[in-house]
């Protein structure tokens, strides 16, 4: 964790924070200042601060804030690790996997599905719909089936929907 004053000799805290974020996006950075203005607060969060504390520092409260920030940081790092692991699992299995939101926009998929959609990176599928992809001619059929699945809380297997024909 880094406690960083906004006003320092040589390089200001905003610049230091920005440079730290270039090298390590996970370390919690708490900006501290006597400047009680919203512009400083906004700038601190814009350059990557995790939290902002005004001076004078309330010394009784500081350990609690630091504890909370460290717990939140650890939870974020754990979640990122789980996401990486799930991504590796999804990209290893030999089936196409995707998930959509209620408006039937893609919010994720594995690499095999992305490749079928014509993309080298699964992130490129996020936000698209079936109308944006090579199987757009079958989009209405997929949407009807998927809305049914969402309404009845069924899996694709339960609904007998196969999407292996999404290649065209």
Short mmCIF file of C-alpha atoms in Angstrom, two decimals:
data_model
loop_
_atom_site.label_atom_id
_atom_site.label_comp_id
_atom_site.label_asym_id
_atom_site.label_seq_id
_atom_site.Cartn_x
_atom_site.Cartn_y
_atom_site.Cartn_z
CA UNK A 1 0.00 0.00 0.00
CA UNK A 2 1.22 3.50 -0.82
CA UNK A 3 0.24 6.60 1.16
CA UNK A 4 1.00 9.49 -1.13
CA UNK A 5 0.78 13.23 -0.45
CA UNK A 6 -0.53 15.35 -3.32
CA UNK A 7 2.00 18.13 -2.75
CA UNK A 8 5.61 16.94 -2.71
CA UNK A 9 8.87 18.53 -3.77
CA UNK A 10 10.00 17.67 -7.28
CA UNK A 11 7.11 15.56 -8.56
CA UNK A 12 3.52 16.00 -7.36
CA UNK A 13 1.55 13.07 -5.98
CA UNK A 14 -0.74 12.89 -9.02
CA UNK A 15 2.22 12.25 -11.31
CA UNK A 16 3.73 9.70 -8.92
CA UNK A 17 0.38 7.89 -8.70
CA UNK A 18 0.07 7.82 -12.48
CA UNK A 19 3.62 6.43 -12.84
CA UNK A 20 2.98 3.80 -10.17
CA UNK A 21 -0.16 2.68 -12.01
CA UNK A 22 1.85 2.19 -15.21
CA UNK A 23 4.04 -0.34 -13.39
CA UNK A 24 1.61 -1.97 -10.94
CA UNK A 25 -2.12 -1.73 -11.32
CA UNK A 26 -2.88 -3.70 -8.16
CA UNK A 27 -1.11 -1.86 -5.35
CA UNK A 28 -3.58 0.26 -3.35
CA UNK A 29 -2.68 3.96 -3.50
CA UNK A 30 -4.16 6.40 -1.00
CA UNK A 31 -3.73 10.07 -1.81
CA UNK A 32 -3.48 12.48 1.14
CA UNK A 33 -3.84 16.26 0.94
CA UNK A 34 -4.72 19.39 2.82
CA UNK A 35 -6.43 20.71 -0.33
CA UNK A 36 -10.10 20.34 0.46
CA UNK A 37 -11.38 20.72 -3.10
CA UNK A 38 -13.27 18.36 -5.38
CA UNK A 39 -10.86 19.00 -8.26
CA UNK A 40 -8.05 17.30 -6.29
CA UNK A 41 -10.30 14.39 -5.37
CA UNK A 42 -11.42 13.91 -8.99
CA UNK A 43 -7.86 14.15 -10.30
CA UNK A 44 -6.62 11.62 -7.72
CA UNK A 45 -9.18 9.02 -8.79
CA UNK A 46 -8.60 9.81 -12.47
CA UNK A 47 -4.87 9.03 -12.17
CA UNK A 48 -5.60 5.79 -10.30
CA UNK A 49 -5.90 6.43 -6.57
CA UNK A 50 -7.73 3.78 -4.57
CA UNK A 51 -8.84 6.24 -1.90
CA UNK A 52 -8.44 9.86 -0.86
CA UNK A 53 -7.89 11.23 2.65
CA UNK A 54 -8.09 14.89 3.61
CA UNK A 55 -5.77 16.49 6.17
CA UNK A 56 -5.82 16.87 9.05
CA UNK A 57 -5.69 13.09 9.26
CA UNK A 58 -7.97 11.52 11.85
CA UNK A 59 -5.39 9.16 13.39
CA UNK A 60 -7.99 7.03 15.16
CA UNK A 61 -9.84 6.39 11.92
CA UNK A 62 -6.77 5.87 9.68
CA UNK A 63 -6.01 2.25 10.72
CA UNK A 64 -9.63 1.28 10.00
CA UNK A 65 -9.54 2.90 6.55
CA UNK A 66 -6.23 1.23 5.75
CA UNK A 67 -7.59 -2.14 6.89
CA UNK A 68 -10.69 -1.71 4.72
CA UNK A 69 -8.62 -0.66 1.68
CA UNK A 70 -6.31 -3.67 2.09
CA UNK A 71 -9.27 -6.05 2.40
CA UNK A 72 -10.88 -4.57 -0.72
CA UNK A 73 -7.60 -4.78 -2.61
CA UNK A 74 -7.15 -8.43 -1.63
CA UNK A 75 -10.71 -9.22 -2.71
CA UNK A 76 -10.10 -7.58 -6.09
CA UNK A 77 -6.85 -9.53 -6.59
CA UNK A 78 -8.59 -12.78 -5.62
CA UNK A 79 -11.43 -12.07 -8.07
CA UNK A 80 -8.94 -11.36 -10.87
CA UNK A 81 -7.21 -14.66 -10.11
CA UNK A 82 -10.51 -16.53 -10.26
CA UNK A 83 -11.37 -14.82 -13.56
CA UNK A 84 -7.98 -15.80 -15.03
CA UNK A 85 -8.42 -19.39 -13.88
CA UNK A 86 -11.96 -19.58 -15.29
CA UNK A 87 -10.72 -18.12 -18.57
CA UNK A 88 -8.03 -20.79 -18.78
CA UNK A 89 -10.56 -23.53 -18.06
CA UNK A 90 -13.04 -22.20 -20.63
CA UNK A 91 -10.32 -21.87 -23.26
CA UNK A 92 -9.09 -25.42 -22.62
CA UNK A 93 -12.36 -27.31 -22.94
CA UNK A 94 -13.18 -28.47 -26.48
CA UNK A 95 -16.64 -26.87 -26.65
CA UNK A 96 -17.91 -23.43 -27.53
CA UNK A 97 -19.10 -21.45 -24.51
CA UNK A 98 -20.77 -18.04 -24.42
CA UNK A 99 -23.02 -16.02 -22.15
CA UNK A 100 -25.34 -13.13 -22.81
CA UNK A 101 -27.22 -10.48 -20.88
CA UNK A 102 -31.00 -10.11 -20.84
CA UNK A 103 -30.92 -8.06 -24.04
CA UNK A 104 -29.08 -10.99 -25.70
CA UNK A 105 -25.81 -9.13 -26.12
CA UNK A 106 -22.70 -11.22 -25.61
CA UNK A 107 -20.99 -10.52 -22.30
CA UNK A 108 -18.40 -13.26 -22.63
CA UNK A 109 -17.25 -16.34 -24.49
CA UNK A 110 -14.31 -18.68 -24.78
CA UNK A 111 -11.63 -18.51 -27.49
CA UNK A 112 -13.13 -21.36 -29.52
CA UNK A 113 -16.43 -19.49 -29.81
CA UNK A 114 -14.62 -16.23 -30.63
CA UNK A 115 -12.69 -17.99 -33.41
CA UNK A 116 -15.96 -19.26 -34.92
CA UNK A 117 -17.26 -15.68 -34.76
CA UNK A 118 -14.22 -14.52 -36.73
CA UNK A 119 -12.25 -12.94 -33.88
CA UNK A 120 -8.83 -13.71 -32.48
CA UNK A 121 -9.73 -12.40 -29.01
CA UNK A 122 -12.83 -13.32 -27.00
CA UNK A 123 -13.03 -9.74 -25.70
CA UNK A 124 -13.94 -8.58 -29.22
CA UNK A 125 -17.27 -10.43 -29.02
CA UNK A 126 -18.41 -8.54 -25.91
CA UNK A 127 -21.27 -6.15 -26.62
CA UNK A 128 -22.15 -7.72 -29.97
CA UNK A 129 -25.36 -9.52 -30.88
CA UNK A 130 -25.97 -12.41 -33.23
CA UNK A 131 -26.91 -9.86 -35.91
CA UNK A 132 -23.29 -8.63 -35.82
CA UNK A 133 -21.80 -12.07 -36.38
CA UNK A 134 -21.44 -14.45 -39.33
CA UNK A 135 -24.61 -16.37 -38.35
CA UNK A 136 -26.80 -13.26 -38.55
CA UNK A 137 -29.25 -15.08 -40.86
CA UNK A 138 -30.17 -17.37 -37.94
CA UNK A 139 -30.20 -14.62 -35.31
CA UNK A 140 -34.01 -14.48 -34.93
CA UNK A 141 -34.17 -18.22 -34.30
CA UNK A 142 -31.39 -18.05 -31.70
CA UNK A 143 -32.98 -15.06 -29.97
CA UNK A 144 -36.35 -16.77 -29.70
CA UNK A 145 -34.79 -19.92 -28.27
CA UNK A 146 -32.57 -17.99 -25.85
CA UNK A 147 -35.44 -15.84 -24.59
CA UNK A 148 -37.31 -19.07 -23.92
CA UNK A 149 -34.33 -20.42 -22.02
CA UNK A 150 -34.09 -17.25 -19.91
CA UNK A 151 -37.80 -17.27 -19.11
CA UNK A 152 -37.88 -20.97 -18.19
CA UNK A 153 -34.42 -21.02 -16.54
CA UNK A 154 -33.27 -23.94 -18.68
CA UNK A 155 -29.83 -24.77 -19.93
CA UNK A 156 -29.15 -25.12 -23.65
CA UNK A 157 -29.02 -28.89 -23.24
CA UNK A 158 -32.44 -28.94 -21.60
CA UNK A 159 -33.88 -26.92 -24.45
CA UNK A 160 -32.24 -29.07 -27.17
CA UNK A 161 -30.53 -26.10 -28.78
CA UNK A 162 -27.28 -26.74 -30.53
CA UNK A 163 -25.18 -23.81 -31.63
CA UNK A 164 -22.48 -25.72 -33.42
CA UNK A 165 -23.89 -24.38 -36.71
CA UNK A 166 -22.95 -20.81 -35.73
CA UNK A 167 -19.94 -20.99 -38.02
CA UNK A 168 -22.12 -19.62 -40.82
#
